[in-house]
XYZ file of C-alpha atoms in Angstrom:
127
model
C -2.129 -47.456 37.256
C -1.864 -49.887 34.362
C -5.445 -50.135 33.171
C -5.820 -49.690 29.420
C -7.721 -46.707 28.062
C -10.381 -46.900 25.328
C -7.689 -47.328 22.666
C -6.037 -50.133 24.616
C -3.101 -47.936 25.530
C -1.478 -48.236 28.939
C 0.641 -45.553 30.615
C 3.758 -47.234 29.241
C 2.569 -46.627 25.648
C 2.243 -42.919 26.389
C 5.497 -42.691 28.347
C 7.383 -44.140 25.392
C 5.760 -41.821 22.857
C 6.615 -38.884 25.118
C 10.291 -39.847 25.259
C 10.342 -40.934 28.903
C 13.721 -41.918 30.298
C 14.752 -45.301 31.703
C 13.799 -44.321 35.279
C 10.202 -43.550 34.304
C 9.954 -46.761 32.265
C 11.314 -48.756 35.221
C 8.796 -47.178 37.606
C 5.911 -48.012 35.274
C 7.107 -51.576 34.683
C 7.638 -52.166 38.395
C 4.155 -50.838 39.165
C 2.495 -52.824 36.371
C 4.761 -55.581 34.975
C 2.025 -56.879 32.656
C 2.256 -53.608 30.727
C 5.222 -55.057 28.830
C 2.747 -57.423 27.142
C 0.046 -54.824 26.466
C -1.354 -54.288 22.979
C -3.463 -51.363 21.861
C -6.535 -51.652 19.618
C -4.277 -51.505 16.558
C -2.232 -54.468 17.769
C 0.827 -52.406 18.667
C 2.803 -53.965 21.490
C 4.930 -51.905 23.835
C 7.985 -53.061 21.880
C 6.426 -51.894 18.581
C 5.944 -48.466 20.123
C 9.433 -48.342 21.637
C 11.253 -49.112 18.397
C 8.937 -46.906 16.317
C 9.802 -43.855 18.430
C 13.522 -44.727 18.537
C 13.652 -45.441 22.265
C 17.153 -45.985 23.653
C 18.515 -49.489 23.224
C 18.577 -50.174 26.987
C 14.842 -49.461 27.231
C 14.043 -51.702 24.269
C 16.211 -54.441 25.741
C 14.396 -54.173 29.090
C 11.032 -54.440 27.332
C 12.185 -57.408 25.265
C 13.399 -59.148 28.407
C 9.862 -58.916 29.770
C 8.063 -59.679 26.520
C 10.343 -61.470 24.040
C 7.363 -62.838 22.125
C 6.627 -59.279 20.970
C 9.161 -59.698 18.168
C 6.935 -62.209 16.386
C 3.660 -60.329 16.886
C 2.127 -58.241 14.136
C 0.003 -55.136 14.282
C -3.510 -55.191 12.852
C -1.924 -54.064 9.562
C 0.562 -56.940 9.645
C 3.634 -54.930 10.654
C 6.306 -56.631 12.708
C 8.536 -54.993 15.298
C 11.392 -55.114 12.790
C 9.259 -53.278 10.189
C 8.431 -50.346 12.469
C 11.951 -49.544 13.724
C 12.470 -45.803 13.320
C 14.572 -45.248 10.229
C 17.465 -42.871 10.667
C 17.561 -42.947 14.467
C 21.155 -42.970 15.755
C 20.928 -46.559 16.992
C 18.802 -48.040 14.204
C 21.365 -50.741 13.393
C 21.686 -51.720 17.058
C 17.897 -51.963 17.373
C 17.694 -54.128 14.256
C 20.447 -56.424 15.555
C 18.793 -56.722 18.976
C 15.351 -57.473 17.518
C 16.833 -60.028 15.105
C 18.746 -61.756 17.920
C 15.665 -61.992 20.141
C 13.479 -63.138 17.228
C 15.856 -66.000 16.460
C 15.861 -67.046 20.098
C 12.059 -66.966 20.307
C 11.679 -68.908 17.066
C 14.181 -71.563 18.140
C 12.540 -71.871 21.536
C 9.121 -72.277 19.952
C 10.341 -75.069 17.644
C 12.186 -77.411 19.991
C 10.440 -80.748 19.418
C 12.631 -82.594 21.919
C 11.326 -80.530 24.827
C 8.638 -82.158 26.922
C 7.165 -78.802 27.840
C 7.104 -75.428 26.167
C 8.905 -72.516 27.713
C 6.866 -69.662 29.030
C 7.708 -66.163 27.742
C 9.357 -65.335 31.069
C 11.760 -68.238 30.520
C 12.856 -66.722 27.201
C 14.714 -63.819 28.806
C 17.814 -62.774 26.911
C 21.190 -63.579 28.426
């Protein structure tokens, strides 16, 4: 169900580009939770794809909850999640604010020298 194709895409990549609703995204994530961390051969994470197609904010938030580290990853051309947010989509500002908030949290979590152990990505879930 979640195996990548030759381009590294998983069903979740294609569901997002086809405008799938939250129910479809939930079904795919429940069937293959690791899909939230998938990257295609161009380095696009699921979150890159979601914001680039202007996915609803609740879908992007769900994906970020499962893969918060996506906000600091770059595509093979060096583009960040923030750089590929669909310009002009009705919730562009909300997407930018959400991505910025998660990025700050990830960066702070990654740079806590007083911690004896690093947090895993699943421990970085937004609250």
